XYZ file of N, CA and C in Angstrom:
840
model
N 57.711 90.404 151.847
C 57.037 89.481 151.146
C 56.371 90.370 150.119
N 56.197 89.035 148.649
C 56.118 90.030 147.037
C 54.875 90.604 147.480
N 54.458 92.033 147.153
C 53.284 92.668 146.308
C 52.085 91.886 146.047
N 51.014 91.709 146.563
C 50.447 90.222 146.198
C 48.840 92.044 145.406
N 48.561 90.638 143.851
C 47.957 91.895 143.602
C 46.333 91.067 143.440
N 45.343 92.054 142.646
C 43.839 91.785 143.018
C 43.204 92.053 142.598
N 42.313 91.875 142.237
C 41.370 91.785 141.140
C 40.038 91.831 141.439
N 38.935 93.158 141.276
C 37.502 92.646 141.026
C 37.153 92.964 140.627
N 36.229 92.698 139.376
C 35.169 92.923 138.419
C 35.380 94.070 137.392
N 36.904 94.006 136.461
C 37.647 95.084 135.933
C 38.123 96.121 136.654
N 38.532 96.121 137.965
C 39.206 97.551 139.266
C 40.248 96.166 139.854
N 41.026 97.199 140.214
C 42.464 96.285 141.132
C 43.575 97.001 141.561
N 43.662 96.125 142.034
C 44.573 96.903 142.981
C 46.157 96.017 143.930
N 47.760 96.788 144.226
C 48.682 95.218 145.002
C 48.899 96.191 146.301
N 48.438 94.524 147.308
C 49.109 95.106 148.484
C 50.669 94.848 149.195
N 51.343 96.154 149.097
C 53.241 95.812 149.647
C 52.834 95.402 150.757
N 53.277 94.324 151.298
C 53.289 94.076 152.599
C 53.951 95.230 153.351
N 55.637 95.335 152.433
C 56.591 95.398 153.385
C 56.964 97.736 152.981
N 55.626 98.058 152.993
C 55.930 99.095 153.063
C 57.329 100.310 154.362
N 57.255 101.455 153.995
C 57.487 102.057 154.726
C 57.673 102.664 156.156
N 58.436 102.977 156.979
C 57.688 103.018 158.603
C 56.296 104.250 158.625
N 55.732 104.047 158.767
C 54.811 105.100 159.435
C 54.136 105.346 161.245
N 55.345 106.800 161.797
C 54.967 106.664 162.500
C 55.799 106.382 164.249
N 56.791 105.550 163.412
C 57.525 104.942 164.318
C 57.493 103.508 164.169
N 56.289 102.508 163.427
C 56.080 101.553 162.924
C 55.594 100.949 161.909
N 55.993 100.032 161.740
C 55.732 99.588 159.428
C 54.422 99.506 159.606
N 54.212 99.476 158.075
C 52.999 99.792 158.389
C 53.179 99.220 156.461
N 52.641 98.635 155.568
C 52.031 97.881 154.372
C 51.550 99.409 153.301
N 51.481 98.864 151.866
C 51.034 100.372 151.168
C 49.585 99.244 150.048
N 49.268 99.696 149.744
C 48.408 99.780 148.538
C 48.492 101.297 147.790
N 48.786 100.301 146.198
C 49.095 100.552 144.773
C 48.654 100.136 143.355
N 49.097 101.173 142.810
C 47.855 100.704 141.797
C 46.577 100.276 141.508
N 46.193 101.263 142.057
C 44.639 101.398 142.347
C 43.954 101.725 140.757
N 43.100 101.533 140.990
C 42.155 101.696 139.155
C 40.840 100.246 139.000
N 40.644 101.619 138.789
C 38.354 100.874 138.874
C 37.835 101.733 137.142
N 36.849 100.591 137.330
C 36.225 101.000 135.797
C 34.828 102.048 136.736
N 34.750 102.351 138.013
C 33.565 103.325 138.256
C 33.964 102.425 139.639
N 33.455 103.668 140.818
C 33.125 103.567 142.161
C 32.997 101.996 143.034
N 31.818 101.363 142.205
C 31.112 100.165 142.852
C 32.425 99.154 142.646
N 33.752 98.695 142.123
C 33.868 97.732 141.431
C 35.590 98.085 142.809
N 35.845 99.745 142.270
C 36.728 100.461 142.728
C 36.293 99.751 144.402
N 35.272 100.146 145.511
C 34.959 99.608 146.777
C 35.212 98.365 146.817
N 34.739 97.058 146.050
C 35.321 95.745 146.521
C 36.444 95.830 146.208
N 37.396 96.337 145.154
C 38.418 95.644 145.771
C 39.556 96.705 147.238
N 38.790 97.062 146.790
C 40.179 97.272 148.047
C 39.393 96.952 149.535
N 37.528 96.449 149.504
C 37.145 96.304 150.901
C 38.876 94.591 150.029
N 38.533 94.120 149.382
C 39.315 92.888 149.616
C 41.054 93.231 150.244
N 40.797 94.204 149.138
C 42.758 94.272 149.646
C 42.866 94.075 150.952
N 41.871 95.501 152.220
C 41.680 94.985 153.914
C 41.067 93.836 153.969
N 40.762 93.319 153.474
C 41.009 91.918 154.385
C 41.994 90.646 154.172
N 42.625 90.786 152.936
C 43.841 90.686 152.724
C 44.918 90.659 154.298
N 45.069 93.110 154.171
C 46.054 92.481 154.985
C 45.642 92.616 156.402
N 44.070 92.803 156.387
C 44.424 92.222 157.987
C 44.139 90.231 159.057
N 44.084 89.964 157.400
C 44.470 88.093 157.068
C 46.311 87.578 156.828
N 46.691 89.365 157.258
C 48.415 88.904 156.657
C 49.233 89.496 158.456
N 47.877 90.657 158.782
C 47.854 90.861 160.727
C 48.769 92.775 160.753
N 48.571 93.372 158.464
C 49.332 94.435 159.021
C 48.375 95.087 160.142
N 49.292 96.100 160.888
C 48.700 97.343 161.271
C 48.787 98.286 160.395
N 48.884 98.960 160.324
C 48.806 100.409 158.988
C 48.975 100.049 158.041
N 48.201 100.902 157.016
C 48.365 101.251 155.848
C 48.461 102.727 154.982
N 49.247 102.514 153.963
C 49.527 103.821 154.045
C 49.222 103.285 151.797
N 47.968 104.283 151.006
C 48.156 104.645 149.796
C 47.618 105.977 149.365
N 47.371 106.160 147.795
C 48.213 105.705 147.132
C 50.036 105.244 147.378
N 50.357 104.137 147.584
C 51.923 104.292 147.206
C 52.267 102.721 146.927
N 53.752 102.463 145.557
C 53.363 101.259 144.954
C 54.323 100.594 145.889
N 54.538 100.553 146.973
C 55.701 100.339 148.022
C 56.571 101.260 148.656
N 56.524 102.588 147.787
C 57.592 102.993 148.566
C 58.157 104.402 147.674
N 58.316 105.577 148.638
C 58.264 107.067 147.294
C 58.635 107.678 146.589
N 59.815 106.327 145.910
C 60.427 106.517 144.605
C 59.250 105.261 143.849
N 58.535 105.140 144.034
C 57.738 104.911 143.280
C 56.639 105.969 142.943
N 55.615 105.795 141.976
C 54.683 106.328 142.446
C 53.761 106.137 143.244
N 53.348 107.414 143.322
C 52.249 107.306 145.443
C 51.866 109.191 144.592
N 49.818 108.731 146.145
C 49.022 110.321 146.040
C 47.637 109.910 145.557
N 47.625 110.574 145.466
C 46.217 111.241 144.713
C 45.923 111.741 144.275
N 45.764 112.441 142.775
C 45.290 113.879 142.774
C 43.655 114.103 143.067
N 43.509 115.192 144.303
C 42.161 116.175 145.064
C 42.244 117.018 144.826
N 42.714 117.647 144.131
C 42.179 119.421 143.690
C 42.606 119.668 142.546
N 42.315 120.485 141.307
C 42.589 119.755 140.121
C 41.894 121.745 139.358
N 42.679 121.971 138.491
C 41.933 123.288 138.075
C 41.735 122.458 136.505
N 41.653 121.020 136.240
C 41.495 120.489 134.876
C 42.654 120.481 133.373
N 44.006 121.488 134.323
C 44.613 121.568 132.924
C 45.286 119.560 132.568
N 45.528 119.184 131.636
C 46.372 118.279 131.505
C 47.574 117.554 131.917
N 47.351 115.926 132.633
C 48.386 115.601 133.293
C 49.883 116.413 132.306
N 51.010 116.288 133.459
C 52.134 116.259 133.233
C 52.612 115.694 132.737
N 54.640 115.392 131.769
C 54.545 113.637 132.128
C 54.966 113.384 133.685
N 54.905 111.911 133.865
C 54.688 111.331 134.998
C 54.266 111.991 135.583
N 53.609 111.988 135.783
C 52.352 112.788 137.356
C 52.142 111.917 137.248
N 51.594 111.769 138.669
C 50.339 110.908 138.811
C 48.235 110.562 138.449
N 47.772 110.243 138.217
C 46.622 110.088 137.764
C 45.892 109.740 138.339
N 44.630 109.846 138.505
C 43.959 109.037 138.914
C 41.984 109.372 138.762
N 40.896 108.293 138.722
C 39.240 109.257 138.110
C 39.180 109.573 139.474
N 38.179 110.019 139.839
C 37.722 111.510 140.887
C 36.993 110.963 142.281
N 36.842 109.269 141.994
C 36.611 108.617 142.672
C 37.473 107.686 143.278
N 38.186 107.754 143.604
C 39.675 107.488 144.276
C 39.668 108.105 145.084
N 39.688 108.504 145.500
C 39.744 109.212 146.560
C 38.712 109.491 147.406
N 37.712 109.314 146.549
C 36.510 109.048 147.965
C 35.814 108.579 148.526
N 36.630 107.037 147.786
C 37.144 105.536 148.298
C 37.149 105.292 148.919
N 39.006 105.590 148.827
C 39.597 105.712 150.834
C 39.653 106.798 151.557
N 38.455 108.057 150.668
C 38.134 108.001 152.492
C 36.922 107.545 153.328
N 36.256 107.137 152.504
C 34.640 106.517 152.443
C 35.318 104.467 153.741
N 36.143 104.534 153.599
C 36.654 103.082 153.870
C 38.184 103.280 154.923
N 38.065 104.657 155.699
C 38.551 105.265 156.757
C 38.865 105.731 156.717
N 40.987 105.879 155.489
C 41.454 106.878 155.191
C 41.490 108.174 155.342
N 42.234 107.890 155.381
C 42.735 109.689 156.314
C 44.287 111.374 156.293
N 44.003 111.963 155.353
C 44.738 112.670 154.782
C 45.620 111.933 155.497
N 47.876 111.328 155.588
C 48.757 112.161 156.105
C 49.605 112.898 155.463
N 49.293 112.992 154.504
C 50.070 114.152 152.777
C 50.124 114.961 152.758
N 50.349 116.343 151.859
C 49.387 116.397 151.508
C 50.546 116.968 150.444
N 50.975 117.827 148.831
C 51.041 117.772 147.653
C 50.714 118.727 147.610
N 51.641 119.405 146.022
C 51.316 120.205 144.899
C 51.518 120.949 144.029
N 51.515 121.113 143.547
C 52.035 121.596 141.361
C 52.146 122.332 141.570
N 52.384 123.177 141.113
C 52.735 125.079 140.353
C 53.718 125.065 139.714
N 52.344 126.272 138.444
C 53.047 126.627 137.411
C 54.353 128.323 137.651
N 55.063 128.151 137.365
C 55.887 129.705 136.381
C 55.945 130.354 135.401
N 55.958 131.574 134.903
C 56.385 131.908 133.802
C 57.621 131.947 133.666
N 57.955 131.618 132.879
C 60.315 131.996 133.361
C 60.658 132.888 132.949
N 59.343 134.472 132.632
C 60.393 135.803 132.730
C 59.932 136.294 132.969
N 59.002 135.539 134.860
C 59.022 136.562 135.447
C 60.030 136.012 136.678
N 60.854 134.310 136.560
C 61.604 133.483 137.230
C 62.430 133.904 137.579
N 63.315 133.755 136.362
C 64.228 133.797 135.772
C 65.633 134.894 135.463
N 64.457 136.096 135.640
C 65.139 137.536 135.558
C 65.197 138.234 137.803
N 65.337 136.784 138.228
C 65.404 137.292 139.802
C 66.428 136.057 141.233
N 67.564 136.579 140.620
C 68.622 135.629 140.209
C 68.736 136.069 142.128
N 69.187 134.208 142.863
C 69.943 134.701 144.776
C 71.285 134.922 144.203
N 71.645 135.700 146.105
C 73.032 136.124 146.268
C 74.183 135.348 145.518
N 75.306 135.832 145.764
C 76.367 135.139 144.793
C 77.037 133.179 146.331
N 76.438 132.512 145.436
C 77.148 130.765 146.260
C 77.626 131.500 147.391
N 77.868 130.638 148.355
C 78.961 130.330 149.518
C 79.286 129.398 149.672
N 80.279 128.636 149.234
C 81.417 127.118 149.327
C 80.047 126.201 148.459
N 79.547 126.950 146.830
C 80.062 126.269 146.397
C 79.169 126.759 144.828
N 79.357 125.165 143.354
C 79.700 126.056 142.783
C 78.321 124.963 141.454
N 77.529 125.825 141.038
C 76.806 125.211 140.221
C 77.234 124.775 138.686
N 76.498 123.825 138.580
C 77.173 122.874 136.722
C 75.958 122.537 135.881
N 76.363 122.293 134.539
C 74.832 121.628 133.818
C 76.134 120.800 133.361
N 74.539 119.620 133.256
C 75.877 118.406 133.145
C 76.290 118.071 131.895
N 77.036 117.639 131.656
C 78.296 117.438 130.790
C 77.200 117.038 129.442
N 76.177 115.850 129.975
C 74.896 115.464 128.855
C 75.845 113.620 128.655
N 76.678 113.311 128.856
C 77.741 111.972 128.659
C 77.953 111.110 129.863
N 77.768 110.050 129.946
C 77.340 108.848 131.324
C 76.808 108.708 132.245
N 75.212 108.778 131.382
C 73.812 108.738 132.288
C 74.108 108.016 133.147
N 74.966 106.938 133.348
C 74.448 105.712 134.139
C 75.513 106.705 135.481
N 76.094 106.991 135.501
C 77.270 107.638 136.384
C 76.403 109.165 136.743
N 75.849 109.656 135.864
C 74.841 110.989 136.781
C 73.899 110.414 137.131
N 73.303 108.699 136.496
C 72.428 108.951 138.322
C 72.831 108.190 139.126
N 74.313 107.479 138.835
C 74.846 106.661 140.247
C 74.720 107.828 141.243
N 75.324 109.743 140.241
C 75.870 110.233 141.497
C 74.154 111.364 142.118
N 73.389 110.589 141.450
C 71.415 110.980 142.135
C 71.388 110.256 142.948
N 71.613 109.403 142.956
C 71.319 107.948 144.006
C 71.712 108.671 145.153
N 73.148 108.004 145.508
C 74.018 108.771 145.868
C 73.357 109.813 147.465
N 73.674 111.020 146.700
C 72.774 112.011 147.635
C 71.060 111.787 147.503
N 71.061 111.654 147.072
C 69.325 111.249 147.447
C 68.751 110.741 148.616
N 69.650 109.349 148.602
C 69.892 108.878 150.050
C 70.411 109.158 151.557
N 71.802 110.241 150.279
C 71.501 110.972 152.243
C 70.302 112.424 152.701
N 69.882 112.267 151.501
C 69.313 114.101 151.788
C 67.603 114.204 151.791
N 67.466 112.462 151.219
C 65.878 111.851 151.434
C 65.294 110.907 152.769
N 66.420 110.733 153.543
C 66.572 109.439 154.977
C 66.077 110.718 155.751
N 66.023 111.649 155.812
C 65.577 111.639 157.438
C 63.530 112.295 157.184
N 63.312 112.543 155.069
C 61.992 112.565 155.554
C 60.525 111.348 156.059
N 59.203 111.848 155.491
C 58.558 111.055 155.551
C 58.590 109.431 154.937
N 58.708 108.342 155.505
C 57.065 107.945 154.199
C 59.458 107.142 153.517
N 60.547 106.626 153.989
C 61.389 107.267 152.807
C 61.309 105.930 153.689
N 61.915 104.797 152.576
C 62.379 103.269 152.842
C 63.331 103.470 151.220
N 64.723 102.847 152.004
C 65.641 102.904 151.001
C 65.583 101.661 150.367
N 66.183 101.139 148.640
C 65.781 100.693 147.064
C 67.293 101.095 147.101
N 67.705 99.506 146.146
C 69.363 99.151 146.481
C 69.485 100.537 145.162
N 70.421 99.508 144.638
C 71.507 100.955 143.803
C 70.755 100.521 142.286
N 71.295 99.530 142.076
C 70.178 98.753 141.023
C 68.833 98.487 141.069
N 68.115 98.732 141.539
C 66.448 100.030 141.987
C 66.603 100.781 141.134
N 67.714 101.173 141.489
C 67.109 103.030 141.391
C 67.334 102.842 139.854
N 69.004 103.102 139.629
C 69.407 103.244 137.785
C 67.752 102.403 137.269
N 67.891 101.250 137.417
C 66.164 100.645 136.685
C 65.054 101.249 136.267
N 64.569 102.138 137.388
C 63.157 102.963 137.525
C 64.416 103.809 136.009
N 65.090 104.835 136.755
C 65.521 105.666 136.250
C 66.643 105.781 135.117
N 66.950 104.671 134.306
C 67.570 104.732 133.116
C 66.056 104.492 131.599
N 65.746 104.157 131.906
C 64.428 104.416 130.759
C 64.496 105.786 130.312
N 64.681 106.712 131.618
C 63.897 107.939 130.590
C 65.570 108.971 130.801
N 66.466 108.555 129.774
C 67.495 109.092 129.398
C 67.470 109.880 127.788
N 66.069 108.946 126.914
C 66.500 109.793 125.733
C 65.316 111.179 125.946
N 64.728 111.052 127.120
C 63.978 112.194 127.210
C 64.811 113.192 127.923
N 66.260 113.215 128.340
C 66.775 114.082 128.562
C 67.431 115.353 127.783
N 66.810 115.919 128.542
C 68.704 117.755 128.069
C 68.844 117.646 129.113
N 70.224 118.324 128.736
C 71.334 118.098 129.658
C 71.973 119.550 130.284
N 70.185 120.988 128.800
C 71.091 121.627 129.784
C 69.895 122.057 131.071
N 69.051 120.982 131.647
C 67.758 121.168 132.037
C 68.396 120.186 133.600
N 70.155 119.959 133.277
C 70.351 119.140 134.982
C 71.029 119.598 135.211
N 71.324 119.938 136.416
C 72.369 120.456 137.152
C 73.206 120.315 138.470
N 73.729 120.056 138.989
C 74.526 119.972 140.385
C 75.386 120.590 140.808
N 76.127 121.150 142.122
C 76.475 122.076 142.344
C 77.583 120.714 143.881
N 78.780 121.838 143.835
C 79.318 120.827 143.366
C 80.315 121.903 145.333
N 81.021 121.233 146.449
C 82.379 121.970 146.348
C 82.981 122.590 146.233
N 84.116 123.469 146.183
C 85.302 123.519 145.828
C 86.357 121.611 145.707
N 86.419 121.431 146.985
C 87.250 119.110 146.451
C 86.156 119.018 146.414
N 85.315 119.152 144.875
C 84.752 118.498 144.258
C 83.627 117.904 145.180
N 82.963 117.954 145.392
C 81.288 116.654 146.631
C 80.768 117.304 146.243
N 80.352 117.005 145.791
C 78.008 116.819 145.364
C 77.283 117.026 146.459
N 76.790 118.019 146.712
C 76.004 118.484 148.253
C 74.888 118.778 146.895
N 74.470 119.245 145.984
C 73.311 119.423 145.419
C 72.850 118.825 144.004
N 71.051 118.326 143.782
C 71.327 117.507 142.259
C 70.144 119.101 141.694
N 69.597 119.456 140.503
C 68.678 119.323 140.525
C 67.705 118.435 138.984
N 67.415 117.796 138.801
C 66.569 116.551 138.027
C 65.099 117.687 136.942
N 65.753 118.545 135.851
C 64.604 119.300 134.850
C 64.110 118.275 134.056
N 62.653 118.361 133.614
C 62.871 117.108 131.521
C 61.487 118.486 131.398
N 62.261 117.626 129.374
C 60.480 118.967 128.754
C 59.454 117.611 129.163
N 57.937 118.937 129.404
C 57.030 118.223 129.462
C 56.327 117.514 128.631
N 56.639 116.656 128.054
C 56.630 115.826 126.628
C 55.181 115.567 126.477
N 54.593 115.652 127.556
C 53.161 114.706 127.644
C 52.007 115.648 126.812
N 52.531 117.309 126.585
C 52.407 118.592 125.623
C 53.021 118.478 124.299
N 53.808 117.049 123.293
C 54.335 117.006 122.082
C 55.480 117.375 122.500
N 56.779 117.135 121.322
C 57.452 117.134 121.036
C 57.636 118.844 121.635
N 57.368 119.767 120.335
C 57.063 121.403 121.087
C 57.185 122.088 122.404
N 57.260 121.183 123.498
C 56.582 121.830 124.201
C 57.122 123.218 125.099
N 56.533 123.707 125.093
C 57.207 124.770 125.900
C 56.971 124.807 127.407
N 56.892 124.204 127.634
C 57.425 123.745 129.746
C 58.403 122.936 129.854
N 59.062 123.424 131.153
C 59.668 122.755 131.387
C 59.592 121.943 133.061
N 59.954 121.055 133.172
C 59.650 120.504 134.813
C 59.911 120.668 134.918
N 60.896 120.954 136.472
C 60.702 120.873 136.977
C 61.372 119.544 138.144
N 61.034 118.044 138.251
C 61.300 117.303 138.689
C 61.413 117.086 139.526
N 63.223 116.507 140.021
C 63.720 116.711 141.189
C 65.397 117.442 141.614
N 64.645 117.876 143.236
C 66.124 118.143 143.670
C 66.061 118.470 144.868
N 67.219 118.637 144.981
C 67.977 117.549 146.494
C 69.569 118.496 146.562
N 69.623 119.142 148.418
C 71.022 119.960 148.827
C 71.079 119.608 150.039
N 72.220 120.224 150.406
C 72.369 119.500 151.209
C 73.606 120.529 151.965
N 73.314 121.484 151.427
C 74.181 123.452 151.616
C 72.716 124.020 151.281
N 73.311 125.250 152.816
C 71.116 125.402 152.794
C 72.618 127.159 151.229
N 71.426 127.576 150.678
C 71.359 128.035 149.746
C 71.326 127.633 147.621
N 71.642 125.939 148.538
C 72.145 124.834 147.448
C 71.285 125.253 146.960
N 70.159 125.087 146.617
C 68.202 124.516 146.502
C 67.752 125.516 145.698
N 68.598 126.876 145.878
C 67.754 128.373 145.330
C 68.724 128.539 143.987
N 69.647 128.071 144.307
C 70.823 128.839 143.242
C 70.936 127.236 141.914
N 71.094 125.906 143.032
C 70.275 125.085 141.404
C 68.550 125.607 140.567
N 67.672 126.048 141.266
C 66.168 126.333 140.287
C 66.321 127.322 140.065
N 67.217 128.345 140.079
C 68.114 129.732 139.441
C 68.251 129.604 138.247
N 69.078 128.225 138.414
C 70.120 127.870 136.937
C 69.073 126.939 135.656
N 67.914 126.951 136.427
C 67.705 126.080 136.043
C 66.559 126.573 134.786
N 65.301 127.512 135.728
C 64.787 128.410 135.582
C 65.684 129.168 134.237
N 66.859 129.769 134.537
C 67.384 130.599 133.624
C 67.529 129.751 132.460
N 68.335 128.396 132.314
C 68.606 127.739 130.689
C 67.206 127.240 130.817
N 65.812 127.229 131.172
C 65.147 126.759 130.576
C 64.267 127.940 129.633
N 64.911 129.390 130.270
C 64.594 130.657 129.906
C 65.251 130.629 127.996
N 67.058 130.148 128.286
C 67.549 130.621 126.770
C 67.302 129.717 126.059
N 66.672 128.587 126.124
C 66.261 127.691 125.252
C 64.767 127.671 124.661
N 63.357 128.447 125.254
C 63.209 128.875 124.683
C 61.753 128.266 125.073
N 61.350 127.611 126.349
C 60.674 127.322 127.189
C 59.757 128.689 127.860
N 58.391 128.373 128.244
C 57.661 130.125 128.121
C 57.462 129.259 130.142
N 57.337 128.555 130.659
C 56.685 127.925 131.392
C 57.569 126.541 132.561
N 58.092 127.220 133.741
C 58.281 125.756 134.334
C 57.117 125.611 135.467
N 57.282 124.341 135.744
C 56.299 122.890 136.503
C 57.025 123.397 137.642
N 56.731 123.704 138.955
C 57.680 122.195 140.250
C 56.323 122.297 140.557
N 57.294 120.662 139.903
C 56.519 119.274 140.249
C 56.338 118.741 142.083
N 55.578 118.057 142.222
C 55.279 117.284 143.402
C 56.210 117.614 145.305
N 55.775 119.008 145.169
C 56.198 119.277 146.102
C 55.172 119.526 147.539
N 55.883 119.213 148.754
C 55.358 118.522 149.380
C 54.854 119.982 149.403
N 53.644 119.707 151.130
C 53.176 121.358 151.450
C 54.702 122.054 151.650
N 54.989 121.169 153.364
C 55.458 121.943 154.359
C 57.108 121.653 153.981
N 58.270 121.557 153.023
C 58.690 122.027 152.340
C 59.790 123.105 151.870
N 60.428 123.745 152.084
C 61.143 124.581 152.149
C 60.810 125.095 150.210
N 60.972 124.461 150.143
C 60.715 124.332 148.961
C 59.524 124.777 148.156
N 58.163 124.734 149.026
C 57.133 125.158 149.001
C 57.166 126.926 149.142
N 57.307 127.113 149.728
C 57.710 128.236 150.340
C 59.336 128.931 149.312
N 59.503 128.278 148.698
C 60.750 129.315 147.969
C 59.646 129.221 146.551
N 59.673 128.004 145.813
C 57.544 129.139 144.518
C 56.733 129.859 145.182
N 56.957 129.236 145.943
C 55.101 130.991 146.899
C 56.325 132.149 146.060
N 56.890 132.641 146.592
C 57.627 133.285 147.313
C 57.804 133.929 144.715
N 58.870 133.088 144.901
C 58.997 132.987 142.980
C 57.323 133.599 141.615
N 56.394 133.470 142.435
C 54.444 134.186 141.889
C 54.728 132.459 141.227
N 54.895 131.214 141.698
C 54.331 129.890 141.289
C 53.014 129.706 141.570
N 52.213 129.918 140.136
C 50.168 129.219 140.863
C 49.932 127.672 140.318
N 49.855 127.524 141.692
C 49.146 125.792 141.965
C 48.098 125.380 141.120
N 48.501 124.784 140.857
C 47.400 124.415 139.687
C 46.601 123.023 140.622
N 47.683 121.862 140.672
C 47.559 120.944 141.364
C 47.402 120.617 142.688
N 46.814 119.630 142.866
C 47.262 118.569 144.407
C 46.932 117.833 144.815
N 47.834 117.374 145.851
C 47.692 115.773 145.997
C 47.886 115.354 147.997
N 47.254 114.016 147.419
C 47.648 113.269 148.743
C 47.429 112.318 149.635
N 48.290 111.742 150.065
C 48.506 110.855 150.473
C 47.626 110.332 151.966
N 46.723 108.724 151.751
C 46.231 108.101 152.939
C 46.933 108.004 153.641
N 46.372 107.840 155.233
C 46.342 105.720 155.778
C 45.317 105.536 156.148
N 45.737 104.430 157.023
C 44.604 103.673 158.017
C 44.959 102.608 159.179
N 44.712 102.789 160.714
C 45.212 101.759 160.685
C 44.199 101.224 161.501
N 44.393 99.587 161.456
C 43.511 98.788 161.268
C 43.150 98.824 162.528
N 42.006 98.121 162.779
C 41.951 97.595 164.131
C 41.772 95.692 164.667
């Protein structure tokens, strides 16, 4: 079923009837939520709940634009620093309205920053069974094709996972190619040439073209130790390029990468929450 767009008094929200599973049962999602004030936001959210009930939907997740490949999560705590590139944003009243409507937290996440002279100088033990290499800078479609294949394998067991097609994935990521720096993108491969990990980093161009901050945007690995080596390669390369700060972006509180980020001394500056609601 196609997404349903709802508007009221300058506010808007989209109902995606076919979302991921939540606790073993189908769920719909609510995304693209924006409102100029709490009153209009409350009204449009109420309309979305009426529409969901009319469709027989029993569970809702939000904010989420249909799946976790697209934008999801509300900012719920912040130190007030400006949003970084590709970070979700929302007005402070947005999560309050979801809570008021009966939603409760079902996922918690954070972003943290660390000085590169602190983390780049702390190498991991020698790699066992894989080699980390930098992207060549050529054939970005092949790059993202590899990233898609490994992402499907690595993320398929995650909560709220929903598959998408390779074509949909490429349509999302190919537009960021002009922003990419090959020195911030890494692969982990076995001696046989099997891809077992990737890391996608990008400069924080939200600060301008001369930014001194690099974002560790996404990484995944299928082999123990590969994630740590990929992160070290990213930190070391970013430091060599003249960046002084790394952002560890949008990490789930329970992920192993959250522990690694803390061990490296990264300081949390933003927290995010994903909400869920069971409809009567």
